[in-house]
A tleap script that builds the chain and sets N, CA, C and O, in Angstrom:
source leaprc.protein.ff14SB
mol = sequence {
  NMET SER ARG ALA LEU PRO PHE ASP PRO ALA
  ALA LEU PRO ILE GLY ARG ASP PRO LEU SER
  VAL ARG ARG ARG VAL GLU ALA MET GLU HIE
  LEU LEU GLU GLY LEU PHE VAL VAL PRO GLY
  LEU ASN ARG ARG ILE GLY LEU ASP VAL ILE
  LEU ASP ALA LEU PRO VAL ALA GLY ASP THR
  ILE GLY ALA LEU LEU GLY LEU TYR MET VAL
  TRP GLU ALA ARG ASN LEU HIE MET SER LYS
  PHE GLN ILE ALA ARG MET VAL GLY ASN VAL
  GLY PHE ASP TRP LEU LEU GLY LEU ILE PRO
  PHE LEU GLY ALA VAL PRO ASP PHE PHE PHE
  ARG SER ASN SER ARG ASN LEU LYS ILE ILE
  LEU ARG HIE LEU ASP ARG HIE PHE PRO ALA
  VAL ALA THR ILE ARG CGLY
}
set mol.1.N position { 95.440 154.143 76.459 }
set mol.1.CA position { 96.009 153.969 77.788 }
set mol.1.C position { 96.200 152.397 78.110 }
set mol.1.O position { 95.276 151.620 77.868 }
set mol.2.N position { 97.177 152.036 78.552 }
set mol.2.CA position { 97.558 150.666 78.886 }
set mol.2.C position { 97.427 150.291 80.363 }
set mol.2.O position { 97.474 151.207 81.185 }
set mol.3.N position { 97.271 149.073 80.764 }
set mol.3.CA position { 97.333 148.718 82.179 }
set mol.3.C position { 98.323 147.847 82.441 }
set mol.3.O position { 98.634 147.098 81.515 }
set mol.4.N position { 98.930 147.743 83.516 }
set mol.4.CA position { 100.009 146.617 83.916 }
set mol.4.C position { 99.420 145.239 83.681 }
set mol.4.O position { 98.236 144.947 83.848 }
set mol.5.N position { 100.331 144.470 83.297 }
set mol.5.CA position { 100.052 142.954 82.895 }
set mol.5.C position { 99.770 142.478 84.403 }
set mol.5.O position { 100.441 142.765 85.394 }
set mol.6.N position { 98.623 141.687 84.337 }
set mol.6.CA position { 98.308 141.050 85.784 }
set mol.6.C position { 99.290 139.722 86.084 }
set mol.6.O position { 98.955 138.839 86.873 }
set mol.7.N position { 100.417 139.712 85.418 }
set mol.7.CA position { 101.262 138.661 85.826 }
set mol.7.C position { 102.805 139.081 85.314 }
set mol.7.O position { 103.023 139.934 84.453 }
set mol.8.N position { 103.727 138.383 85.951 }
set mol.8.CA position { 105.075 138.797 85.538 }
set mol.8.C position { 105.522 137.893 84.455 }
set mol.8.O position { 105.901 136.774 84.801 }
set mol.9.N position { 105.537 138.200 83.200 }
set mol.9.CA position { 105.882 137.351 82.177 }
set mol.9.C position { 107.065 136.315 82.568 }
set mol.9.O position { 107.028 135.142 82.196 }
set mol.10.N position { 108.008 136.793 83.268 }
set mol.10.CA position { 109.298 135.925 83.505 }
set mol.10.C position { 108.856 134.909 84.702 }
set mol.10.O position { 109.495 133.886 84.949 }
set mol.11.N position { 107.789 135.273 85.354 }
set mol.11.CA position { 107.469 134.365 86.355 }
set mol.11.C position { 106.379 133.278 86.082 }
set mol.11.O position { 105.913 132.589 86.989 }
set mol.12.N position { 106.029 133.177 84.864 }
set mol.12.CA position { 105.077 132.227 84.327 }
set mol.12.C position { 105.527 130.737 84.601 }
set mol.12.O position { 106.582 130.315 84.128 }
set mol.13.N position { 104.700 129.953 85.376 }
set mol.13.CA position { 105.226 128.585 85.560 }
set mol.13.C position { 105.332 127.752 84.341 }
set mol.13.O position { 104.612 127.911 83.355 }
set mol.14.N position { 106.232 126.883 84.445 }
set mol.14.CA position { 106.702 126.016 83.372 }
set mol.14.C position { 106.198 124.633 83.484 }
set mol.14.O position { 106.375 123.869 82.535 }
set mol.15.N position { 105.577 124.226 84.569 }
set mol.15.CA position { 105.121 122.926 84.907 }
set mol.15.C position { 103.761 122.558 84.127 }
set mol.15.O position { 102.973 123.344 83.601 }
set mol.16.N position { 103.698 121.230 84.188 }
set mol.16.CA position { 102.451 120.657 83.402 }
set mol.16.C position { 101.179 120.397 84.288 }
set mol.16.O position { 100.125 119.929 83.856 }
set mol.17.N position { 101.422 120.762 85.577 }
set mol.17.CA position { 100.320 120.768 86.624 }
set mol.17.C position { 99.188 121.792 86.036 }
set mol.17.O position { 99.448 122.717 85.267 }
set mol.18.N position { 97.830 121.453 86.554 }
set mol.18.CA position { 96.734 122.227 85.947 }
set mol.18.C position { 96.801 123.479 86.466 }
set mol.18.O position { 96.261 124.328 85.756 }
set mol.19.N position { 97.320 123.893 87.540 }
set mol.19.CA position { 97.487 125.473 88.034 }
set mol.19.C position { 98.438 126.107 87.072 }
set mol.19.O position { 98.144 127.213 86.619 }
set mol.20.N position { 99.646 125.467 86.683 }
set mol.20.CA position { 100.443 126.103 85.961 }
set mol.20.C position { 100.001 126.403 84.535 }
set mol.20.O position { 100.328 127.446 83.969 }
set mol.21.N position { 99.208 125.412 83.938 }
set mol.21.CA position { 98.415 125.527 82.793 }
set mol.21.C position { 97.420 126.561 82.674 }
set mol.21.O position { 97.292 127.263 81.671 }
set mol.22.N position { 96.583 126.656 83.916 }
set mol.22.CA position { 95.733 127.864 83.961 }
set mol.22.C position { 96.407 129.232 84.016 }
set mol.22.O position { 95.891 130.202 83.460 }
set mol.23.N position { 97.504 129.310 84.652 }
set mol.23.CA position { 98.233 130.633 84.575 }
set mol.23.C position { 98.619 131.040 83.269 }
set mol.23.O position { 98.442 132.196 82.886 }
set mol.24.N position { 99.230 129.993 82.432 }
set mol.24.CA position { 99.672 130.150 81.216 }
set mol.24.C position { 98.621 130.759 80.288 }
set mol.24.O position { 98.820 131.812 79.683 }
set mol.25.N position { 97.386 129.982 80.195 }
set mol.25.CA position { 96.410 130.188 79.185 }
set mol.25.C position { 95.731 131.412 79.599 }
set mol.25.O position { 95.177 132.075 78.723 }
set mol.26.N position { 95.690 131.875 81.030 }
set mol.26.CA position { 94.993 133.080 81.304 }
set mol.26.C position { 96.003 134.225 80.860 }
set mol.26.O position { 95.563 135.325 80.528 }
set mol.27.N position { 97.473 133.924 80.860 }
set mol.27.CA position { 98.361 134.980 80.324 }
set mol.27.C position { 98.294 135.200 78.844 }
set mol.27.O position { 98.500 136.315 78.364 }
set mol.28.N position { 98.006 134.137 78.108 }
set mol.28.CA position { 97.923 134.100 76.802 }
set mol.28.C position { 96.871 134.755 76.258 }
set mol.28.O position { 96.934 135.507 75.286 }
set mol.29.N position { 95.835 134.453 76.922 }
set mol.29.CA position { 94.347 135.167 76.492 }
set mol.29.C position { 94.552 136.641 76.913 }
set mol.29.O position { 94.069 137.455 76.127 }
set mol.30.N position { 95.167 137.132 77.985 }
set mol.30.CA position { 95.144 138.343 78.194 }
set mol.30.C position { 96.060 139.167 77.134 }
set mol.30.O position { 95.803 140.328 76.816 }
set mol.31.N position { 97.196 138.403 76.607 }
set mol.31.CA position { 98.079 139.076 75.727 }
set mol.31.C position { 97.253 139.225 74.379 }
set mol.31.O position { 97.355 140.249 73.703 }
set mol.32.N position { 96.449 138.188 74.019 }
set mol.32.CA position { 95.697 138.263 72.772 }
set mol.32.C position { 94.570 139.015 72.812 }
set mol.32.O position { 94.225 139.533 71.750 }
set mol.33.N position { 93.891 139.207 73.813 }
set mol.33.CA position { 92.626 139.816 73.978 }
set mol.33.C position { 92.339 141.030 74.754 }
set mol.33.O position { 91.300 141.674 74.607 }
set mol.34.N position { 93.430 141.385 75.721 }
set mol.34.CA position { 93.076 142.446 76.615 }
set mol.34.C position { 94.276 143.315 76.958 }
set mol.34.O position { 94.252 143.753 78.108 }
set mol.35.N position { 95.248 143.636 76.262 }
set mol.35.CA position { 96.261 144.353 76.447 }
set mol.35.C position { 96.031 145.865 76.749 }
set mol.35.O position { 96.637 146.409 77.672 }
set mol.36.N position { 95.188 146.504 75.993 }
set mol.36.CA position { 94.908 147.836 75.956 }
set mol.36.C position { 93.243 148.101 76.021 }
set mol.36.O position { 92.417 147.295 75.592 }
set mol.37.N position { 92.910 149.444 76.669 }
set mol.37.CA position { 91.507 149.696 76.491 }
set mol.37.C position { 91.281 150.848 75.343 }
set mol.37.O position { 91.912 151.905 75.369 }
set mol.38.N position { 90.514 150.596 74.544 }
set mol.38.CA position { 90.222 151.580 73.572 }
set mol.38.C position { 89.470 152.616 74.205 }
set mol.38.O position { 88.444 152.427 74.859 }
set mol.39.N position { 90.106 153.903 73.950 }
set mol.39.CA position { 89.430 155.127 74.605 }
set mol.39.C position { 88.132 155.595 73.941 }
set mol.39.O position { 88.070 155.754 72.722 }
set mol.40.N position { 87.156 155.800 74.714 }
set mol.40.CA position { 85.685 156.084 74.278 }
set mol.40.C position { 84.965 154.881 74.122 }
set mol.40.O position { 83.752 155.009 74.294 }
set mol.41.N position { 85.386 153.688 73.830 }
set mol.41.CA position { 84.652 152.431 73.709 }
set mol.41.C position { 84.761 151.606 74.994 }
set mol.41.O position { 83.952 150.716 75.257 }
set mol.42.N position { 85.805 151.936 75.796 }
set mol.42.CA position { 85.973 151.148 77.041 }
set mol.42.C position { 85.838 149.718 76.643 }
set mol.42.O position { 84.988 149.016 77.191 }
set mol.43.N position { 86.685 149.211 75.652 }
set mol.43.CA position { 86.586 148.035 75.040 }
set mol.43.C position { 88.043 147.601 75.107 }
set mol.43.O position { 88.884 148.427 74.754 }
set mol.44.N position { 88.423 146.442 75.507 }
set mol.44.CA position { 89.906 146.032 75.490 }
set mol.44.C position { 90.194 145.364 74.239 }
set mol.44.O position { 89.326 144.662 73.720 }
set mol.45.N position { 91.324 145.516 73.711 }
set mol.45.CA position { 91.916 144.917 72.606 }
set mol.45.C position { 93.232 144.375 72.978 }
set mol.45.O position { 93.818 144.711 74.008 }
set mol.46.N position { 93.724 143.459 72.049 }
set mol.46.CA position { 94.954 142.713 72.330 }
set mol.46.C position { 95.702 142.485 70.987 }
set mol.46.O position { 95.283 142.959 69.931 }
set mol.47.N position { 96.683 141.835 71.068 }
set mol.47.CA position { 97.604 141.597 69.921 }
set mol.47.C position { 96.897 140.838 68.751 }
set mol.47.O position { 97.388 140.752 67.625 }
set mol.48.N position { 95.583 140.242 69.155 }
set mol.48.CA position { 95.083 139.687 67.957 }
set mol.48.C position { 94.524 140.641 67.063 }
set mol.48.O position { 94.714 140.465 65.859 }
set mol.49.N position { 93.794 141.728 67.493 }
set mol.49.CA position { 93.379 142.752 66.778 }
set mol.49.C position { 94.355 143.589 66.303 }
set mol.49.O position { 94.147 144.220 65.267 }
set mol.50.N position { 95.570 143.709 67.007 }
set mol.50.CA position { 96.770 144.667 66.404 }
set mol.50.C position { 97.415 143.764 65.178 }
set mol.50.O position { 97.848 144.372 64.199 }
set mol.51.N position { 97.477 142.512 65.211 }
set mol.51.CA position { 98.005 141.922 64.180 }
set mol.51.C position { 97.301 142.005 62.797 }
set mol.51.O position { 97.858 141.743 61.732 }
set mol.52.N position { 96.082 142.380 62.932 }
set mol.52.CA position { 95.215 142.382 61.740 }
set mol.52.C position { 95.750 143.619 60.778 }
set mol.52.O position { 95.276 143.797 59.656 }
set mol.53.N position { 96.615 144.312 61.245 }
set mol.53.CA position { 97.227 145.433 60.380 }
set mol.53.C position { 97.874 144.851 59.328 }
set mol.53.O position { 97.886 145.403 58.228 }
set mol.54.N position { 98.533 143.572 59.573 }
set mol.54.CA position { 99.329 142.897 58.644 }
set mol.54.C position { 98.426 141.861 57.842 }
set mol.54.O position { 98.026 140.795 58.310 }
set mol.55.N position { 98.195 142.280 56.712 }
set mol.55.CA position { 97.182 141.403 55.882 }
set mol.55.C position { 97.563 139.882 55.932 }
set mol.55.O position { 98.766 139.629 55.862 }
set mol.56.N position { 96.767 138.943 56.035 }
set mol.56.CA position { 96.881 137.558 56.099 }
set mol.56.C position { 97.824 137.106 56.951 }
set mol.56.O position { 97.501 136.258 57.783 }
set mol.57.N position { 99.229 137.622 56.887 }
set mol.57.CA position { 100.210 137.103 57.771 }
set mol.57.C position { 100.052 137.533 59.253 }
set mol.57.O position { 100.613 136.851 60.111 }
set mol.58.N position { 99.298 138.657 59.622 }
set mol.58.CA position { 99.062 138.895 60.954 }
set mol.58.C position { 97.932 137.910 61.509 }
set mol.58.O position { 97.996 137.471 62.657 }
set mol.59.N position { 96.847 137.572 60.591 }
set mol.59.CA position { 95.801 136.703 61.016 }
set mol.59.C position { 96.335 135.402 61.334 }
set mol.59.O position { 96.044 134.751 62.337 }
set mol.60.N position { 97.229 135.021 60.312 }
set mol.60.CA position { 97.944 133.606 60.633 }
set mol.60.C position { 98.796 133.484 61.843 }
set mol.60.O position { 98.934 132.419 62.446 }
set mol.61.N position { 99.357 134.588 62.179 }
set mol.61.CA position { 100.187 134.636 63.337 }
set mol.61.C position { 99.324 134.613 64.764 }
set mol.61.O position { 99.656 134.040 65.802 }
set mol.62.N position { 98.281 135.296 64.553 }
set mol.62.CA position { 97.226 135.396 65.809 }
set mol.62.C position { 96.553 133.960 65.774 }
set mol.62.O position { 96.289 133.406 66.842 }
set mol.63.N position { 96.295 133.399 64.660 }
set mol.63.CA position { 95.706 131.963 64.845 }
set mol.63.C position { 96.720 130.936 65.362 }
set mol.63.O position { 96.334 129.977 66.030 }
set mol.64.N position { 97.932 131.114 65.080 }
set mol.64.CA position { 99.029 130.242 65.592 }
set mol.64.C position { 99.104 130.318 67.145 }
set mol.64.O position { 99.163 129.357 67.913 }
set mol.65.N position { 99.092 131.655 67.466 }
set mol.65.CA position { 99.270 132.016 68.886 }
set mol.65.C position { 97.959 131.452 69.731 }
set mol.65.O position { 97.999 131.003 70.876 }
set mol.66.N position { 96.881 131.572 68.955 }
set mol.66.CA position { 95.616 130.985 69.761 }
set mol.66.C position { 95.633 129.478 69.768 }
set mol.66.O position { 94.991 128.873 70.626 }
set mol.67.N position { 96.387 128.795 68.786 }
set mol.67.CA position { 96.339 127.370 68.804 }
set mol.67.C position { 97.264 126.908 70.036 }
set mol.67.O position { 97.126 125.788 70.528 }
set mol.68.N position { 98.190 127.808 70.496 }
set mol.68.CA position { 98.857 127.495 71.714 }
set mol.68.C position { 97.890 127.112 72.683 }
set mol.68.O position { 98.107 126.049 73.265 }
set mol.69.N position { 96.853 127.764 72.982 }
set mol.69.CA position { 95.819 127.374 74.137 }
set mol.69.C position { 95.133 126.148 73.697 }
set mol.69.O position { 94.709 125.410 74.587 }
set mol.70.N position { 94.973 125.849 72.598 }
set mol.70.CA position { 94.367 124.566 72.077 }
set mol.70.C position { 95.315 123.473 72.525 }
set mol.70.O position { 94.911 122.496 73.156 }
set mol.71.N position { 96.592 123.654 72.186 }
set mol.71.CA position { 97.598 122.688 72.439 }
set mol.71.C position { 97.739 122.506 74.031 }
set mol.71.O position { 97.916 121.346 74.403 }
set mol.72.N position { 97.691 123.359 74.871 }
set mol.72.CA position { 97.790 123.247 76.362 }
set mol.72.C position { 96.399 122.466 76.713 }
set mol.72.O position { 96.430 121.553 77.538 }
set mol.73.N position { 95.225 122.824 76.099 }
set mol.73.CA position { 93.993 121.957 76.359 }
set mol.73.C position { 94.028 120.586 76.000 }
set mol.73.O position { 93.322 119.785 76.613 }
set mol.74.N position { 94.866 120.179 74.955 }
set mol.74.CA position { 95.224 118.874 74.622 }
set mol.74.C position { 95.920 118.152 75.821 }
set mol.74.O position { 95.568 117.065 76.279 }
set mol.75.N position { 96.936 118.902 76.249 }
set mol.75.CA position { 97.833 118.367 77.149 }
set mol.75.C position { 97.018 118.006 78.536 }
set mol.75.O position { 97.391 117.171 79.360 }
set mol.76.N position { 95.994 118.697 78.610 }
set mol.76.CA position { 95.118 118.588 79.762 }
set mol.76.C position { 94.018 117.348 79.671 }
set mol.76.O position { 93.167 117.039 80.505 }
set mol.77.N position { 94.295 116.774 78.465 }
set mol.77.CA position { 93.424 115.694 78.092 }
set mol.77.C position { 91.722 116.063 78.030 }
set mol.77.O position { 90.823 115.344 78.466 }
set mol.78.N position { 91.591 117.228 77.443 }
set mol.78.CA position { 90.409 117.536 77.266 }
set mol.78.C position { 89.637 116.726 76.019 }
set mol.78.O position { 90.273 116.149 75.137 }
set mol.79.N position { 88.332 116.761 76.066 }
set mol.79.CA position { 87.714 115.689 75.128 }
set mol.79.C position { 88.019 116.211 73.572 }
set mol.79.O position { 88.442 117.343 73.336 }
set mol.80.N position { 87.787 115.386 72.724 }
set mol.80.CA position { 87.987 115.727 71.411 }
set mol.80.C position { 86.915 116.665 71.001 }
set mol.80.O position { 87.205 117.454 70.101 }
set mol.81.N position { 85.679 116.715 71.529 }
set mol.81.CA position { 84.900 117.509 71.168 }
set mol.81.C position { 85.188 118.952 71.446 }
set mol.81.O position { 85.077 119.847 70.608 }
set mol.82.N position { 85.593 119.119 72.778 }
set mol.82.CA position { 86.040 120.538 73.365 }
set mol.82.C position { 87.246 120.979 72.371 }
set mol.82.O position { 87.199 122.088 71.840 }
set mol.83.N position { 88.177 120.216 72.163 }
set mol.83.CA position { 89.320 120.530 71.321 }
set mol.83.C position { 88.760 121.043 69.887 }
set mol.83.O position { 89.185 122.086 69.390 }
set mol.84.N position { 87.737 120.207 69.229 }
set mol.84.CA position { 87.388 120.474 68.006 }
set mol.84.C position { 86.800 121.909 68.146 }
set mol.84.O position { 87.102 122.765 67.314 }
set mol.85.N position { 85.918 122.199 69.242 }
set mol.85.CA position { 85.272 123.523 69.306 }
set mol.85.C position { 86.239 124.531 69.397 }
set mol.85.O position { 86.124 125.560 68.732 }
set mol.86.N position { 87.272 124.318 70.228 }
set mol.86.CA position { 88.115 125.376 70.189 }
set mol.86.C position { 88.966 125.556 68.885 }
set mol.86.O position { 89.058 126.713 68.474 }
set mol.87.N position { 89.584 124.593 68.198 }
set mol.87.CA position { 90.012 124.753 67.062 }
set mol.87.C position { 89.007 125.416 65.890 }
set mol.87.O position { 89.477 126.174 65.042 }
set mol.88.N position { 87.707 125.094 65.916 }
set mol.88.CA position { 86.787 125.815 65.129 }
set mol.88.C position { 86.575 127.245 65.511 }
set mol.88.O position { 86.203 128.060 64.667 }
set mol.89.N position { 86.814 127.597 66.838 }
set mol.89.CA position { 86.826 129.110 67.272 }
set mol.89.C position { 87.997 129.917 66.436 }
set mol.89.O position { 87.810 130.963 65.814 }
set mol.90.N position { 89.216 129.221 66.555 }
set mol.90.CA position { 90.355 129.656 66.164 }
set mol.90.C position { 90.209 129.791 64.483 }
set mol.90.O position { 90.581 130.816 63.912 }
set mol.91.N position { 89.763 128.913 63.926 }
set mol.91.CA position { 89.579 128.860 62.629 }
set mol.91.C position { 88.541 130.076 62.188 }
set mol.91.O position { 88.901 130.978 61.432 }
set mol.92.N position { 87.412 130.003 62.668 }
set mol.92.CA position { 86.549 131.020 62.543 }
set mol.92.C position { 87.026 132.349 62.478 }
set mol.92.O position { 86.783 133.153 61.577 }
set mol.93.N position { 87.845 132.569 63.670 }
set mol.93.CA position { 88.406 134.003 63.867 }
set mol.93.C position { 89.504 134.191 62.818 }
set mol.93.O position { 89.727 135.317 62.375 }
set mol.94.N position { 90.157 133.183 62.430 }
set mol.94.CA position { 91.158 133.407 61.311 }
set mol.94.C position { 90.412 133.806 60.035 }
set mol.94.O position { 90.697 134.851 59.449 }
set mol.95.N position { 89.452 132.970 59.604 }
set mol.95.CA position { 88.537 133.260 58.402 }
set mol.95.C position { 87.925 134.718 58.404 }
set mol.95.O position { 87.857 135.425 57.399 }
set mol.96.N position { 87.552 135.022 59.483 }
set mol.96.CA position { 86.952 136.510 59.723 }
set mol.96.C position { 88.007 137.441 59.348 }
set mol.96.O position { 87.807 138.298 58.488 }
set mol.97.N position { 89.165 137.309 59.976 }
set mol.97.CA position { 90.380 138.161 59.867 }
set mol.97.C position { 90.929 138.390 58.405 }
set mol.97.O position { 91.542 139.402 58.065 }
set mol.98.N position { 90.630 137.309 57.573 }
set mol.98.CA position { 91.134 137.580 56.217 }
set mol.98.C position { 90.151 138.404 55.366 }
set mol.98.O position { 90.389 138.514 54.163 }
set mol.99.N position { 89.116 138.964 55.873 }
set mol.99.CA position { 88.321 139.909 54.892 }
set mol.99.C position { 89.172 141.141 54.857 }
set mol.99.O position { 89.591 141.704 55.869 }
set mol.100.N position { 89.411 141.542 53.560 }
set mol.100.CA position { 90.142 142.744 53.379 }
set mol.100.C position { 89.563 144.055 53.999 }
set mol.100.O position { 88.359 144.310 53.984 }
set mol.101.N position { 90.491 144.846 54.531 }
set mol.101.CA position { 90.138 145.927 55.378 }
set mol.101.C position { 89.086 145.864 56.275 }
set mol.101.O position { 89.030 146.779 57.097 }
set mol.102.N position { 88.148 144.908 56.316 }
set mol.102.CA position { 87.414 144.794 57.469 }
set mol.102.C position { 87.550 143.819 58.320 }
set mol.102.O position { 86.705 143.613 59.191 }
set mol.103.N position { 88.589 143.121 58.185 }
set mol.103.CA position { 88.835 141.920 59.048 }
set mol.103.C position { 89.143 142.168 60.507 }
set mol.103.O position { 89.077 141.185 61.246 }
set mol.104.N position { 89.480 143.376 61.048 }
set mol.104.CA position { 89.607 143.683 62.336 }
set mol.104.C position { 88.370 143.854 62.958 }
set mol.104.O position { 88.257 143.517 64.137 }
set mol.105.N position { 87.329 144.374 62.288 }
set mol.105.CA position { 86.038 144.608 63.059 }
set mol.105.C position { 85.326 143.294 63.483 }
set mol.105.O position { 84.788 143.315 64.590 }
set mol.106.N position { 85.255 142.202 62.781 }
set mol.106.CA position { 84.684 140.814 63.413 }
set mol.106.C position { 85.832 140.407 64.512 }
set mol.106.O position { 85.405 139.866 65.532 }
set mol.107.N position { 87.008 140.578 64.423 }
set mol.107.CA position { 88.013 140.203 65.500 }
set mol.107.C position { 87.731 140.961 66.755 }
set mol.107.O position { 87.892 140.410 67.844 }
set mol.108.N position { 87.309 142.226 66.659 }
set mol.108.CA position { 87.206 143.033 67.597 }
set mol.108.C position { 85.927 142.391 68.496 }
set mol.108.O position { 85.983 142.430 69.725 }
set mol.109.N position { 85.038 141.936 67.958 }
set mol.109.CA position { 83.721 141.305 68.514 }
set mol.109.C position { 83.713 139.778 68.752 }
set mol.109.O position { 83.113 139.309 69.719 }
set mol.110.N position { 84.358 139.027 67.894 }
set mol.110.CA position { 84.444 137.592 68.006 }
set mol.110.C position { 85.692 137.405 68.834 }
set mol.110.O position { 86.739 137.719 68.267 }
set mol.111.N position { 85.760 137.029 69.862 }
set mol.111.CA position { 87.026 136.659 70.598 }
set mol.111.C position { 87.239 135.363 70.931 }
set mol.111.O position { 86.994 134.923 72.054 }
set mol.112.N position { 87.783 134.567 69.824 }
set mol.112.CA position { 88.047 133.252 69.797 }
set mol.112.C position { 88.844 132.670 71.329 }
set mol.112.O position { 88.528 131.719 72.043 }
set mol.113.N position { 89.858 133.561 71.456 }
set mol.113.CA position { 90.758 133.262 72.621 }
set mol.113.C position { 90.105 133.239 73.972 }
set mol.113.O position { 90.341 132.372 74.814 }
set mol.114.N position { 89.132 134.403 74.161 }
set mol.114.CA position { 88.309 134.404 75.310 }
set mol.114.C position { 87.430 133.364 75.530 }
set mol.114.O position { 87.181 132.896 76.641 }
set mol.115.N position { 86.874 132.933 74.298 }
set mol.115.CA position { 85.852 131.666 74.316 }
set mol.115.C position { 86.632 130.458 74.664 }
set mol.115.O position { 86.144 129.661 75.465 }
set mol.116.N position { 87.844 130.233 74.120 }
set mol.116.CA position { 88.506 129.047 74.380 }
set mol.116.C position { 89.038 129.017 76.005 }
set mol.116.O position { 89.000 128.039 76.751 }
set mol.117.N position { 89.500 130.258 76.295 }
set mol.117.CA position { 89.772 130.119 77.836 }
set mol.117.C position { 88.646 129.759 78.669 }
set mol.117.O position { 88.827 129.057 79.664 }
set mol.118.N position { 87.389 130.222 78.318 }
set mol.118.CA position { 86.268 129.846 79.193 }
set mol.118.C position { 86.077 128.338 79.064 }
set mol.118.O position { 85.708 127.679 80.036 }
set mol.119.N position { 86.339 127.750 77.806 }
set mol.119.CA position { 86.030 126.223 77.783 }
set mol.119.C position { 87.241 125.603 78.576 }
set mol.119.O position { 87.055 124.529 79.148 }
set mol.120.N position { 88.416 126.189 78.641 }
set mol.120.CA position { 89.492 125.527 79.401 }
set mol.120.C position { 89.186 125.601 80.832 }
set mol.120.O position { 89.325 124.574 81.496 }
set mol.121.N position { 88.742 126.800 81.457 }
set mol.121.CA position { 88.500 127.082 82.751 }
set mol.121.C position { 87.487 126.246 83.109 }
set mol.121.O position { 87.639 125.617 84.156 }
set mol.122.N position { 86.392 126.082 82.419 }
set mol.122.CA position { 85.408 125.159 82.778 }
set mol.122.C position { 85.760 123.782 83.147 }
set mol.122.O position { 85.274 123.183 84.106 }
set mol.123.N position { 86.778 123.238 82.194 }
set mol.123.CA position { 87.381 121.927 82.359 }
set mol.123.C position { 88.060 121.956 83.567 }
set mol.123.O position { 87.755 121.222 84.507 }
set mol.124.N position { 89.034 122.825 83.598 }
set mol.124.CA position { 89.828 122.876 84.955 }
set mol.124.C position { 89.158 122.931 86.223 }
set mol.124.O position { 89.676 122.339 87.170 }
set mol.125.N position { 87.984 123.612 86.394 }
set mol.125.CA position { 86.988 123.812 87.547 }
set mol.125.C position { 86.444 122.503 87.754 }
set mol.125.O position { 86.466 122.053 88.900 }
set mol.126.N position { 85.966 121.832 86.836 }
set mol.126.CA position { 85.226 120.680 86.855 }
set mol.126.C position { 86.055 119.580 87.299 }
set mol.126.O position { 85.581 118.780 88.106 }
set mol.127.N position { 87.273 119.441 86.856 }
set mol.127.CA position { 88.067 118.162 86.936 }
set mol.127.C position { 89.369 118.491 87.934 }
set mol.127.O position { 90.019 117.580 88.446 }
set mol.128.N position { 89.628 119.716 88.120 }
set mol.128.CA position { 90.601 120.020 89.087 }
set mol.128.C position { 90.228 121.242 89.937 }
set mol.128.O position { 90.745 122.345 89.757 }
set mol.129.N position { 89.297 120.985 90.879 }
set mol.129.CA position { 88.640 122.067 91.714 }
set mol.129.C position { 89.631 122.852 92.581 }
set mol.129.O position { 89.339 123.947 93.063 }
set mol.130.N position { 90.869 122.224 92.768 }
set mol.130.CA position { 91.484 122.657 93.759 }
set mol.130.C position { 92.432 123.999 93.168 }
set mol.130.O position { 93.047 124.748 93.927 }
set mol.131.N position { 92.419 124.120 91.864 }
set mol.131.CA position { 93.078 125.166 91.039 }
set mol.131.C position { 92.085 126.366 90.613 }
set mol.131.O position { 92.460 127.399 90.059 }
set mol.132.N position { 90.727 126.047 90.973 }
set mol.132.CA position { 89.684 127.083 90.690 }
set mol.132.C position { 90.163 128.491 91.396 }
set mol.132.O position { 91.009 128.494 92.291 }
set mol.133.N position { 89.640 129.485 90.985 }
set mol.133.CA position { 89.881 130.881 91.265 }
set mol.133.C position { 88.524 131.549 91.593 }
set mol.133.O position { 87.592 131.282 90.834 }
set mol.134.N position { 88.327 132.283 92.507 }
set mol.134.CA position { 87.109 133.187 92.679 }
set mol.134.C position { 87.281 134.394 92.157 }
set mol.134.O position { 88.203 135.089 92.585 }
set mol.135.N position { 86.468 134.849 91.184 }
set mol.135.CA position { 86.520 136.059 90.503 }
set mol.135.C position { 85.470 136.998 90.974 }
set mol.135.O position { 84.276 136.722 91.081 }
set mol.136.N position { 86.070 138.205 91.263 }
set mol.136.CA position { 85.038 139.206 91.744 }
set mol.136.C position { 84.332 140.110 90.830 }
set mol.136.O position { 83.502 140.906 91.268 }
savepdb mol mol.pdb
quit
């Protein structure tokens, strides 16, 4: 069972302002971590887990897509420590995904893109409170 995207891909903002960046990284995280719900487990999966079907190449593509969020964070002038932590999350996820036949299992539980989104949102909420959103 799939759900409708919480955004219109054609309407994603292209600006460099914090609100535009916020919307883009939230959309990327949704694409990589939350496209579908696994029936019975009630757990969301996204492109990151699906790409694990392609040995090595799928994990590398997933890591490159995850690095897009790091690139957006760099454009927000986040600290080197935050950027390094985000790169570490993507790298660890990539290494876990390289495990033959079992690589999708850790990918299912270690969600580097969700972790990186939290880091970015924390930065945005602290430094750009006008773009903060209230989640219910």
